Rosetta silent file (secondary structure, phi, psi, omega in degrees, C-alpha in Angstrom):
SEQUENCE: XXXXXXXXXXXXXXXXXXXXXXXXXXXXXXXXXXXXXXXXXXXXXXXXXXXXXXXXXXXXXXXXXXXXXXXXXXXXXXXXXXXXXXXXXXXXXXXXXXXXXXXXXXXXXXXXXXXXXXXXXXXXXXXXXXXXXXXXXXXXXXXXXXXXXXXXXXXXXXXXXXXXXXXXXXXXXXXXXXXXXXXXXXXXXXXXXXXXXXXXXXXXXXXXXXXXXXXXXXXXXXXXXXXXXXXXXXXXXXXXXXXXXXXXXXXXXXXXXXXXXXXXXXXXXXXXXXXXXXXXXXXXXXXXXXXXXXXXXXXXX
SCORE:     score description
SCORE:     0.000 S_00000001
   1 L     0.000  141.627 -179.091  -29.852  -47.685   19.984 S_00000001
   2 L  -116.545  134.355 -175.705  -26.499  -46.184   19.886 S_00000001
   3 L  -104.661  130.489  176.904  -25.799  -43.084   17.785 S_00000001
   4 L   -98.492  107.799 -165.240  -22.516  -42.383   16.341 S_00000001
   5 L   -50.876  119.466  168.480  -21.502  -38.699   16.703 S_00000001
   6 L   -57.660  113.659  163.587  -21.296  -36.981   13.211 S_00000001
   7 L  -104.506  136.271 -177.375  -17.821  -35.073   12.603 S_00000001
   8 L   -67.986  131.129  170.735  -17.498  -32.326   10.074 S_00000001
   9 L   -59.242  148.749 -162.425  -14.448  -33.110    7.932 S_00000001
  10 L   -74.553  -22.283 -171.029  -11.606  -30.885    8.799 S_00000001
  11 L   -86.652  -23.274  163.651  -11.428  -29.089    5.455 S_00000001
  12 L   -75.582  -13.774 -167.608  -15.204  -28.159    6.283 S_00000001
  13 L   -72.781  159.124  170.115  -14.507  -27.009    9.750 S_00000001
  14 H   -56.973  -61.427 -175.306  -13.988  -23.034   10.209 S_00000001
  15 H   -45.958  -47.442  162.059  -10.275  -23.773   10.656 S_00000001
  16 H   -45.042  -54.555  163.475  -10.358  -25.733    7.637 S_00000001
  17 H   -44.940  -66.796 -162.487  -12.066  -23.102    5.874 S_00000001
  18 H   -59.241  -52.001 -176.193   -9.634  -20.720    6.658 S_00000001
  19 H   -76.114  -15.191  169.019   -6.565  -22.667    5.669 S_00000001
  20 H   -87.381  -33.202  171.513   -8.105  -23.536    2.223 S_00000001
  21 H   -60.450  -31.631  171.672   -8.991  -20.053    1.822 S_00000001
  22 H   -77.830  -17.323  164.384   -5.507  -19.131    2.591 S_00000001
  23 H   -81.773  -21.645  165.961   -3.836  -21.558    0.299 S_00000001
  24 H   -41.752  -63.273 -159.531   -6.264  -20.380   -2.409 S_00000001
  25 H   -66.764  -30.426 -172.359   -5.132  -16.862   -2.009 S_00000001
  26 H   -73.603  -38.455  179.857   -1.510  -18.122   -2.030 S_00000001
  27 H   -66.110  -38.692  173.910   -2.014  -19.977   -5.294 S_00000001
  28 H   -54.965  -40.379 -179.941   -3.604  -16.758   -6.563 S_00000001
  29 H   -76.682  -28.387  164.824   -0.829  -14.643   -5.639 S_00000001
  30 H   -54.034  -59.263 -163.962    1.709  -17.091   -7.042 S_00000001
  31 H   -62.013  -38.990  179.969   -0.149  -17.413  -10.186 S_00000001
  32 H   -65.031  -46.554  169.314   -0.339  -13.522  -10.575 S_00000001
  33 H   -57.010  -28.708  171.470    3.224  -13.109   -9.653 S_00000001
  34 H   -76.262  -23.232  171.892    4.273  -15.322  -12.365 S_00000001
  35 H   -73.896  -36.781  175.255    2.423  -13.568  -14.974 S_00000001
  36 H   -63.242  -34.530  168.447    4.023  -10.327  -13.606 S_00000001
  37 H   -59.315  -45.872  177.893    7.632  -11.880  -13.964 S_00000001
  38 H   -59.382  -43.572  176.004    7.101  -13.148  -17.066 S_00000001
  39 H   -58.050  -35.407 -170.389    5.875   -9.780  -18.355 S_00000001
  40 H   -74.708  -34.363 -161.531    9.034   -7.887  -16.926 S_00000001
  41 H   -98.527   -6.311  173.565   11.457  -10.553  -18.096 S_00000001
  42 H   -59.784  -27.338  178.553   10.044  -10.704  -22.072 S_00000001
  43 H   -74.934  -52.238 -174.336   12.222   -7.847  -23.279 S_00000001
  44 H   -61.165  -64.138 -175.817   15.070   -9.314  -21.672 S_00000001
  45 H   -55.537  -36.328  172.339   14.860  -12.797  -22.768 S_00000001
  46 H   -62.834  -26.262 -170.232   14.244  -11.479  -26.395 S_00000001
  47 H   -75.446  -39.014 -170.044   17.428   -9.086  -25.957 S_00000001
  48 L  -103.143   21.757  159.199   19.576  -12.124  -25.204 S_00000001
  49 L    77.397   14.769  170.152   18.091  -14.232  -27.923 S_00000001
  50 L   -79.523  -18.726  166.606   15.927  -16.669  -25.685 S_00000001
  51 L  -133.512  160.937 -176.255   12.928  -16.047  -27.464 S_00000001
  52 L   -87.551  171.543  173.445   12.321  -14.482  -30.983 S_00000001
  53 L   -69.066  113.522  175.324   10.807  -11.355  -31.839 S_00000001
  54 L   -37.531  -17.603 -167.442    7.258  -11.439  -31.349 S_00000001
  55 L  -133.978   16.012  160.991    6.205   -9.424  -34.499 S_00000001
  56 L  -104.504  119.038  171.761    8.863  -11.159  -36.788 S_00000001
  57 L   -70.371  156.618 -172.060    7.622  -13.682  -39.147 S_00000001
  58 L   -80.118 -178.783 -169.767   10.033  -16.667  -39.986 S_00000001
  59 L   -94.205   -9.919  165.069   11.643  -16.258  -43.859 S_00000001
  60 L  -132.109   72.179 -177.592    9.314  -19.082  -44.669 S_00000001
  61 L   -20.927  113.761  151.394    5.770  -18.949  -42.973 S_00000001
  62 L  -152.170  165.962 -176.138    4.573  -22.069  -41.848 S_00000001
  63 L   -96.811  115.526  179.523    2.736  -23.512  -38.929 S_00000001
  64 L  -117.038  158.172 -174.487    4.751  -25.876  -36.946 S_00000001
  65 L   -82.367 -173.964  165.544    3.650  -27.627  -33.942 S_00000001
  66 L   -47.093  109.192  173.050    5.187  -27.448  -30.497 S_00000001
  67 L  -143.005 -174.935  171.893    8.908  -28.478  -30.670 S_00000001
  68 L   -55.178  -42.561  170.497   12.282  -27.742  -29.429 S_00000001
  69 L   -69.995  -31.284  172.910   12.837  -24.877  -31.493 S_00000001
  70 L  -144.453  109.882 -163.135    9.381  -23.301  -30.892 S_00000001
  71 L   -77.330   -8.809  171.172    7.968  -24.662  -27.644 S_00000001
  72 L  -123.042   19.937  177.304    4.304  -23.455  -28.370 S_00000001
  73 L   103.710 -175.061  148.021    4.495  -23.719  -31.830 S_00000001
  74 E  -127.316  176.861 -166.142    3.961  -21.241  -34.703 S_00000001
  75 L  -103.539 -179.974 -164.231    1.058  -19.441  -36.426 S_00000001
  76 L   -90.168  -29.719  156.705    0.368  -19.784  -40.083 S_00000001
  77 L   -64.673  -31.107  172.494    2.113  -16.397  -40.438 S_00000001
  78 L   114.684   19.094 -172.716    5.114  -17.515  -38.867 S_00000001
  79 L  -100.220  140.721 -175.516    5.032  -15.948  -35.505 S_00000001
  80 E   -74.867  126.864 -170.469    6.479  -17.875  -32.600 S_00000001
  81 H   -68.608  -59.214 -175.713    3.291  -18.587  -30.246 S_00000001
  82 H   -43.775  -57.021 -176.126    5.487  -18.873  -27.021 S_00000001
  83 H   -72.744  -17.503 -167.619    7.139  -15.252  -27.356 S_00000001
  84 H   -89.266  -30.982  168.931    3.648  -13.717  -28.615 S_00000001
  85 H   -72.555  -34.901  163.580    2.136  -15.330  -25.351 S_00000001
  86 H   -54.322  -49.900 -178.645    4.953  -13.764  -23.093 S_00000001
  87 H   -76.367  -32.298  171.278    4.468  -10.312  -24.669 S_00000001
  88 H   -58.591  -19.779  167.971    0.776  -10.699  -24.444 S_00000001
  89 H   -82.967  -31.945 -177.077    1.046  -10.744  -20.484 S_00000001
  90 H   -75.088  -28.875  174.383    2.918   -7.622  -20.577 S_00000001
  91 H   -73.351  -24.999  167.648    0.344   -6.034  -22.932 S_00000001
  92 H   -59.609  -54.812 -166.150   -2.219   -7.044  -20.548 S_00000001
  93 H   -73.880  -39.442  173.203   -0.617   -5.819  -17.522 S_00000001
  94 H   -63.764  -27.037  175.264    0.016   -2.403  -19.201 S_00000001
  95 H   -80.811  -38.981 -177.066   -3.649   -1.658  -20.169 S_00000001
  96 H   -62.059  -25.831  175.911   -4.698   -3.127  -16.829 S_00000001
  97 H   -81.231  -32.809 -171.126   -2.570   -0.827  -14.575 S_00000001
  98 H   -58.942  -53.981 -161.641   -3.383    2.014  -16.942 S_00000001
  99 H   -68.605  -68.562  173.108   -7.212    1.258  -16.741 S_00000001
 100 H   -27.330  -56.474 -174.928   -6.806    0.750  -12.919 S_00000001
 101 H   -63.760  -48.269 -177.384   -4.945    4.095  -12.570 S_00000001
 102 H   -68.854  -48.431  179.696   -7.449    6.192  -14.549 S_00000001
 103 H   -47.732  -54.907 -167.512  -10.622    4.322  -12.649 S_00000001
 104 H   -69.650  -51.209  165.860   -8.869    5.346   -9.117 S_00000001
 105 H   -37.969  -35.544  174.946   -8.189    8.929  -10.202 S_00000001
 106 H   -90.123  -42.141 -178.432  -11.810    9.180  -11.444 S_00000001
 107 H   -91.195  -25.960 -178.616  -13.901    7.229   -8.997 S_00000001
 108 H   -65.926  -50.189  174.253  -11.884    7.537   -5.712 S_00000001
 109 H   -69.426  -25.538  172.269  -12.076   11.488   -5.490 S_00000001
 110 H   -59.556  -66.215 -172.325  -15.661   11.544   -6.757 S_00000001
 111 H   -64.348  -13.731  160.225  -16.911    9.209   -4.307 S_00000001
 112 H   -67.809  -60.607  169.628  -15.169   10.995   -1.490 S_00000001
 113 H   -44.965  -33.742 -172.766  -16.788   14.433   -2.385 S_00000001
 114 H   -73.157  -51.389 -175.453  -19.978   12.877   -3.086 S_00000001
 115 H   -62.931  -37.033 -170.727  -20.139   11.156    0.297 S_00000001
 116 H   -86.991  -37.322 -165.063  -18.866   14.092    2.451 S_00000001
 117 H   -82.647  -47.752 -174.527  -20.495   17.006    0.728 S_00000001
 118 L    79.286 -170.473  173.086  -23.838   15.241    0.029 S_00000001
 119 H    65.232 -134.054 -177.082  -27.022   16.980   -1.154 S_00000001
 120 H   -75.021  -40.001  174.205  -27.471   17.795   -4.555 S_00000001
 121 H   -61.113  -35.253 -178.211  -24.013   16.824   -5.844 S_00000001
 122 H   -69.808  -43.559 -169.879  -24.333   13.627   -4.158 S_00000001
 123 H   -89.699   -5.576  168.366  -27.727   12.792   -5.919 S_00000001
 124 H   -73.205  -50.119 -159.714  -26.402   14.005   -9.440 S_00000001
 125 H   -84.658  -12.254  165.938  -23.194   12.001   -9.460 S_00000001
 126 H   -72.670  -37.856  169.217  -24.986    8.806   -7.974 S_00000001
 127 H   -38.554  -61.640 -160.192  -27.600    9.303  -10.931 S_00000001
 128 H   -72.672  -51.138  169.953  -24.764    9.478  -13.269 S_00000001
 129 H   -48.234  -36.578  177.562  -22.867    6.685  -11.976 S_00000001
 130 H   -67.627  -43.699  168.531  -25.610    4.326  -11.780 S_00000001
 131 H   -45.561  -69.343 -177.394  -26.639    5.233  -15.204 S_00000001
 132 H   -67.333  -29.908  167.743  -23.068    4.240  -16.656 S_00000001
 133 H   -64.892  -26.476  174.030  -23.106    0.898  -14.235 S_00000001
 134 H   -76.291   -8.125  176.577  -26.221   -0.456  -15.598 S_00000001
 135 L   -69.354  169.606  174.736  -24.664   -0.478  -19.199 S_00000001
 136 L   -86.070  142.314  175.052  -23.106   -3.718  -19.894 S_00000001
 137 H   -59.358  -56.299  169.196  -19.279   -3.405  -19.686 S_00000001
 138 H   -55.122  -45.372  170.877  -18.301   -4.929  -22.592 S_00000001
 139 H   -59.319  -44.992 -177.701  -20.691   -3.012  -25.022 S_00000001
 140 H   -70.434  -27.075  174.379  -19.611    0.148  -23.448 S_00000001
 141 H   -71.856  -35.421 -171.241  -15.877   -0.702  -24.019 S_00000001
 142 H   -78.862  -35.534 -169.213  -16.323   -1.709  -27.419 S_00000001
 143 H   -61.210  -54.594 -161.655  -18.681    1.507  -28.055 S_00000001
 144 H   -60.529  -48.512 -175.871  -15.794    3.787  -26.466 S_00000001
 145 H   -58.730  -23.565  171.606  -13.121    1.824  -28.584 S_00000001
 146 H   -91.022   -1.997  162.690  -14.511    2.848  -31.633 S_00000001
 147 H   -84.908  -52.667 -174.170  -14.295    6.412  -30.598 S_00000001
 148 H   -77.851  -39.131 -171.997  -10.901    6.401  -29.045 S_00000001
 149 L    79.676 -172.946 -164.734   -9.305    3.944  -31.512 S_00000001
 150 L   -72.841  139.782  151.998   -6.501    1.402  -31.017 S_00000001
 151 L   145.096 -178.681 -174.397   -3.616    1.342  -28.677 S_00000001
 152 H   -61.244  -63.309  168.199   -2.770    0.959  -25.008 S_00000001
 153 H   -38.005  -66.047 -178.609   -3.714    4.067  -23.564 S_00000001
 154 H   -59.654  -37.981  160.718   -6.800    4.320  -25.538 S_00000001
 155 H   -33.587  -61.071 -178.674   -7.670    0.556  -24.670 S_00000001
 156 H   -48.984  -58.586  174.020   -7.435    1.618  -20.819 S_00000001
 157 H   -38.272  -57.675 -177.212   -9.582    4.523  -21.319 S_00000001
 158 H   -58.180  -34.672  166.112  -12.246    2.286  -22.879 S_00000001
 159 H   -67.645  -46.557 -170.579  -12.000   -0.065  -19.902 S_00000001
 160 H   -69.356  -22.583  179.996  -11.723    2.237  -17.327 S_00000001
 161 L   -53.703  -42.687 -175.634  -14.990    4.234  -17.966 S_00000001
 162 L   -90.917    9.031  174.036  -17.027    1.150  -16.674 S_00000001
 163 L  -104.745  -27.614 -159.697  -14.875    0.660  -13.413 S_00000001
 164 H   -76.844   -0.880  172.985  -14.986    4.124  -12.142 S_00000001
 165 H   -73.325  -43.654 -178.717  -18.861    3.757  -11.019 S_00000001
 166 H   -47.662  -65.009  176.646  -17.405    1.010   -8.960 S_00000001
 167 H   -43.432  -64.826  178.148  -14.698    2.751   -7.244 S_00000001
 168 H   -40.402  -42.708 -163.984  -17.187    5.696   -6.737 S_00000001
 169 H   -79.270  -49.348 -175.531  -19.862    3.412   -5.066 S_00000001
 170 H   -61.039  -33.610 -166.620  -17.380    1.691   -2.591 S_00000001
 171 H   -73.277  -56.103  179.231  -15.661    5.009   -1.781 S_00000001
 172 H   -39.907  -66.688 -178.619  -18.933    6.796   -1.377 S_00000001
 173 H   -67.387  -21.269  171.492  -20.699    4.468    1.016 S_00000001
 174 H   -63.702  -46.669 -176.570  -17.706    4.190    2.972 S_00000001
 175 H   -56.330  -46.640  176.809  -17.221    8.038    3.103 S_00000001
 176 H   -64.769  -36.397 -170.919  -21.050    8.340    4.369 S_00000001
 177 H   -75.467  -27.908 -161.048  -20.806    5.729    7.024 S_00000001
 178 H  -101.525  -15.036 -176.862  -17.275    7.066    8.504 S_00000001
 179 H   -73.413  -10.265 -178.624  -17.939   11.003    8.282 S_00000001
 180 L  -101.332   36.958 -173.042  -20.465   10.414   11.178 S_00000001
 181 L  -104.897  161.577 -171.014  -17.627    9.104   13.416 S_00000001
 182 H   -79.480  -18.814 -177.622  -16.431   11.270   16.379 S_00000001
 183 H   -78.095  -46.478  175.361  -12.904   11.970   15.299 S_00000001
 184 H   -42.640  -59.810 -176.639  -14.313   13.078   12.019 S_00000001
 185 H   -74.853   -6.645  171.357  -16.961   15.653   13.764 S_00000001
 186 H   -71.586  -29.066 -169.641  -13.950   16.575   16.165 S_00000001
 187 H   -83.574  -60.156  168.742  -11.647   17.706   13.194 S_00000001
 188 H   -26.630  -61.089 -152.134  -14.978   19.745   11.973 S_00000001
 189 H   -82.093  -19.639  162.580  -15.502   21.137   15.183 S_00000001
 190 H   -66.988   -9.370 -175.316  -11.677   22.174   15.353 S_00000001
 191 L    90.221   10.655 -164.562  -12.248   24.236   12.062 S_00000001
 192 L   -57.469  157.121  176.978  -10.392   21.580    9.842 S_00000001
 193 L   -90.203  154.198 -176.486  -10.982   22.539    6.229 S_00000001
 194 H   -51.228  -42.996  176.065  -12.819   20.216    3.877 S_00000001
 195 H   -54.955  -52.628 -179.474   -9.556   19.222    2.084 S_00000001
 196 H   -55.577  -59.854  176.087   -8.070   18.355    5.509 S_00000001
 197 H   -47.879  -55.170  173.184  -10.802   15.994    6.508 S_00000001
 198 H   -50.414  -50.213 -177.444  -10.955   14.409    3.220 S_00000001
 199 H   -86.786  -32.893 -178.578   -7.255   13.712    2.767 S_00000001
 200 H  -102.421  -18.945 -172.927   -6.409   13.077    6.455 S_00000001
 201 H  -110.853  -29.479 -172.441   -9.412   11.766    8.279 S_00000001
 202 H  -111.359  -48.289  174.120  -11.497    9.951    5.537 S_00000001
 203 H   -25.188  -67.453 -179.422   -9.133    8.969    2.703 S_00000001
 204 H   -77.686   -3.848  173.852   -7.394    6.262    4.402 S_00000001
 205 H   -77.106  -43.236 -174.767  -10.369    4.981    6.334 S_00000001
 206 H   -82.862  -14.983 -171.871  -12.354    4.647    3.092 S_00000001
 207 L   -85.820  -11.662 -167.775   -9.567    3.109    0.860 S_00000001
 208 L   -52.190  -43.108  170.623   -9.210   -0.262    2.238 S_00000001
 209 L   -50.703  -27.133 -166.841  -11.265   -1.934   -0.327 S_00000001
 210 H   -58.988  -32.814 -170.052   -9.836   -0.701   -3.110 S_00000001
 211 H   -78.010  -20.151  175.691   -6.999   -3.239   -3.414 S_00000001
 212 H   -73.073  -68.603  162.415  -10.016   -5.902   -3.741 S_00000001
 213 H   -15.446  -81.017 -171.614  -11.529   -3.890   -6.428 S_00000001
 214 H   -37.883  -52.245 -176.697   -8.455   -3.720   -8.148 S_00000001
 215 H   -63.747  -40.531  167.413   -7.791   -7.566   -8.382 S_00000001
 216 H   -62.547  -54.706  171.331  -11.327   -8.112   -9.466 S_00000001
 217 H   -52.196  -49.299 -170.339  -11.405   -5.481  -11.928 S_00000001
 218 H   -56.280  -52.207 -170.900   -8.037   -6.453  -13.045 S_00000001
 219 H   -71.545  -40.503 -167.916   -9.500   -9.984  -14.162 S_00000001
 220 H   -79.614  -14.143 -178.195  -12.557   -8.844  -15.661 S_00000001
 221 H   -89.491  -13.007  173.376  -10.467   -6.115  -17.693 S_00000001
 222 H   -78.317  -45.308 -173.500   -8.211   -8.871  -19.126 S_00000001
 223 H   -63.673  -46.116 -174.598  -11.427  -10.954  -20.366 S_00000001
 224 H   -67.444  -53.909  175.588  -12.540   -7.491  -21.766 S_00000001
 225 H   -62.706  -12.034  178.035   -9.721   -6.645  -23.560 S_00000001
 226 H   -86.871  -37.579  162.939   -9.218   -9.999  -25.064 S_00000001
 227 H   -82.519    6.510  165.219  -12.733   -9.307  -26.452 S_00000001
 228 H   -77.711  -52.713 -177.629  -11.653   -6.017  -27.905 S_00000001
 229 H   -62.681  -40.813  176.875   -8.635   -7.720  -29.677 S_00000001
 230 H   -41.681  -55.420 -174.433  -11.178  -10.615  -30.761 S_00000001
 231 L   -84.465   16.821  175.831  -13.120   -8.048  -32.521 S_00000001
 232 L    70.965   28.072  179.714   -9.991   -6.070  -33.857 S_00000001
 233 L  -114.252    5.919 -179.179  -10.615   -3.085  -31.474 S_00000001
 234 L  -101.026  -86.477 -176.963   -7.820   -3.249  -28.844 S_00000001
 235 L   -99.350  159.823 -178.356   -4.131   -2.809  -29.515 S_00000001
 236 L   -43.106  139.794  177.209   -2.646   -2.087  -33.126 S_00000001
 237 L   -50.304  134.399  167.444   -2.868   -4.977  -35.476 S_00000001
 238 L   122.161  -36.139 -167.376    0.263   -6.944  -35.151 S_00000001
 239 L   -71.230  129.043  173.765    0.986   -6.131  -31.313 S_00000001
 240 L   -51.166  119.443  172.004    1.257   -9.320  -29.192 S_00000001
 241 L  -166.393  125.786 -169.984   -2.281   -9.476  -27.537 S_00000001
 242 H   -70.558  -23.710  161.296   -4.260  -12.911  -26.710 S_00000001
 243 H   -57.253  -54.747  179.525   -7.587  -11.824  -27.951 S_00000001
 244 H   -49.610  -44.539 -175.619   -6.035  -10.801  -31.251 S_00000001
 245 H   -68.828  -28.395  175.548   -3.871  -14.048  -31.683 S_00000001
 246 H   -69.779  -29.104  165.500   -7.120  -15.936  -30.839 S_00000001
 247 H   -54.946  -51.834 -175.576   -8.903  -14.134  -33.706 S_00000001
 248 H   -65.581  -26.893 -169.933   -6.028  -14.870  -36.052 S_00000001
 249 H   -94.635  -16.748 -148.672   -6.092  -18.423  -35.106 S_00000001
 250 H   -72.379  -48.877  177.524   -9.836  -19.322  -35.327 S_00000001
 251 H   -67.291    1.952  171.528   -9.485  -20.172  -39.184 S_00000001
 252 H  -104.250   -9.430 -173.193   -6.824  -22.574  -38.485 S_00000001
 253 H   -68.449  -43.060 -175.656   -8.352  -24.402  -35.502 S_00000001
 254 L   -54.825  -15.937 -164.245  -10.813  -26.463  -38.147 S_00000001
 255 L  -105.234   14.611  179.194   -7.482  -27.530  -39.830 S_00000001
 256 L    82.882   -9.780 -179.165   -6.142  -29.335  -36.752 S_00000001
 257 L   -94.146   96.639 -168.530   -3.664  -26.564  -35.557 S_00000001
 258 L   -80.195  -19.355 -179.751   -4.864  -26.457  -32.012 S_00000001
 259 H   -72.492  -11.492 -156.055   -1.658  -24.757  -30.550 S_00000001
 260 H  -100.746  -21.709 -170.773   -2.400  -21.278  -31.945 S_00000001
 261 H  -107.579  -46.681 -159.274   -5.752  -21.191  -29.970 S_00000001
 262 H   -59.568  -50.818 -167.100   -4.827  -23.393  -26.783 S_00000001
 263 H   -77.609  -28.476  167.472   -1.830  -21.305  -25.475 S_00000001
 264 H   -74.323  -42.088  168.045   -3.374  -17.729  -25.670 S_00000001
 265 H   -38.648  -54.025 -178.407   -6.531  -19.060  -24.485 S_00000001
 266 H   -71.061  -41.647  177.532   -4.845  -20.786  -21.522 S_00000001
 267 H   -54.494  -43.056 -169.221   -2.689  -17.888  -20.455 S_00000001
 268 H   -58.870  -58.805 -174.391   -5.644  -15.555  -20.611 S_00000001
 269 H   -48.968  -50.208  173.483   -7.549  -18.121  -18.606 S_00000001
 270 H   -72.620  -14.344 -174.344   -4.852  -18.550  -15.980 S_00000001
 271 H   -79.323  -48.653 -175.732   -4.065  -14.964  -15.620 S_00000001
 272 H   -62.000  -45.505 -167.054   -7.906  -14.344  -14.673 S_00000001
 273 H   -75.845  -23.187 -179.653   -8.417  -17.427  -12.391 S_00000001
 274 H   -68.946  -51.674  172.953   -5.076  -16.135  -10.366 S_00000001
 275 H   -37.896  -64.032  169.182   -6.617  -12.732  -10.034 S_00000001
 276 H   -33.311  -67.540 -155.602  -10.025  -14.030   -8.908 S_00000001
 277 H   -71.153  -47.068  172.803   -8.539  -16.213   -6.442 S_00000001
 278 H   -60.344  -33.681 -173.079   -6.234  -13.190   -5.011 S_00000001
 279 H   -75.695  -45.902  179.173   -9.128  -10.720   -4.972 S_00000001
 280 H   -66.772  -24.866  172.707  -11.269  -13.158   -3.175 S_00000001
 281 H   -75.010  -45.544  176.671   -8.405  -14.094   -0.517 S_00000001
 282 H   -57.493  -33.375  173.539   -7.910  -10.182    0.060 S_00000001
 283 H   -84.793    1.108  168.261  -11.527   -9.374    0.580 S_00000001
 284 H   -91.884  -32.906  177.591  -11.723  -11.998    3.441 S_00000001
 285 H   -71.831  -47.912  175.447   -8.351  -10.788    4.826 S_00000001
 286 L   -57.715  -58.072 -176.528   -9.563   -7.205    4.623 S_00000001
 287 L   -94.710   79.091  159.680  -13.106   -7.502    5.668 S_00000001
 288 H   -46.236  -59.078  178.980  -13.155  -10.282    8.353 S_00000001
 289 H   -35.672  -41.895  176.626  -16.450   -9.216    9.501 S_00000001
 290 H   -64.668  -50.585 -179.198  -17.997  -10.271    6.195 S_00000001
 291 H   -59.700  -33.603  171.038  -16.264  -13.781    6.505 S_00000001
 292 H   -58.534  -46.687 -176.357  -17.616  -14.152    9.914 S_00000001
 293 H   -69.035  -41.619  176.329  -21.159  -13.344    8.900 S_00000001
 294 H   -51.895  -56.362  172.000  -20.986  -15.513    5.902 S_00000001
 295 H   -32.521  -64.574 -171.763  -19.802  -18.336    8.193 S_00000001
 296 H   -58.849  -34.430  174.668  -22.551  -17.820   10.631 S_00000001
 297 H   -66.236  -54.224  175.972  -25.252  -17.639    7.953 S_00000001
 298 H   -50.854  -36.509  177.932  -24.073  -21.027    6.442 S_00000001
 299 H   -62.996  -38.855 -176.092  -24.002  -22.526    9.895 S_00000001
 300 H   -81.222  -31.786  172.543  -27.553  -21.500   10.486 S_00000001
 301 L   -76.067    0.000    0.000  -28.762  -22.895    7.379 S_00000001
């Protein structure tokens, strides 16, 4: 009896897996850049008259289906869906970038100090961050949005509180492992101050995983912002925002007006997918050891 040698398809082999991962990363990067470009060009396109003012209603408001005059149609209030979708990406990026900056400013320094100093300070901060981390992110953001009110900065603050513990834990765990390295001990033996050790010897070595966290948290922040807008707690009323537009379009959906829900929801979905693919690709590129361990574990199974 002869046996035919079984060959693993190329896309399932190690090289094929790497190529597929690289392709998905490029797709995610391309999708993300498209939304960045659209957000930057939206005001220019409005100034040149290529798109309408997203906050200006038509003279005779009526819901029109997609056409040459209105590519994505109009809402029942007479707003152009295409222009609101473009400016919705701008609002999303504004909130995401601000929330990320606030999370970095809060989580990274606390993680560095906590991991390096240790002791009671580390235990207190670890308990506080774990307590915040156990709370559901959307529920925490909704509660904070009630307190701080609407607006781009307020929405960013409401989102960032739930992300600070993630940056803290990643930076703190890296700091605990790196501070025992010989180059850190040598700097301490030479009399380097705590600030010098943190800024010159630890910061650049523990910050490598932050880009991955940014892309993954950005995807989650877009969904959370959409949830806040859907509940009427995100940006001020009338400002182009995908969640708010979905909420306004719900009543029109049973009457067959599908375009007012399709395009804001599709925009949100594509942006989240792009950021998620980019985040996973960055994780494999920045942390190749994890990729190798995952492959070896799958091969053993």
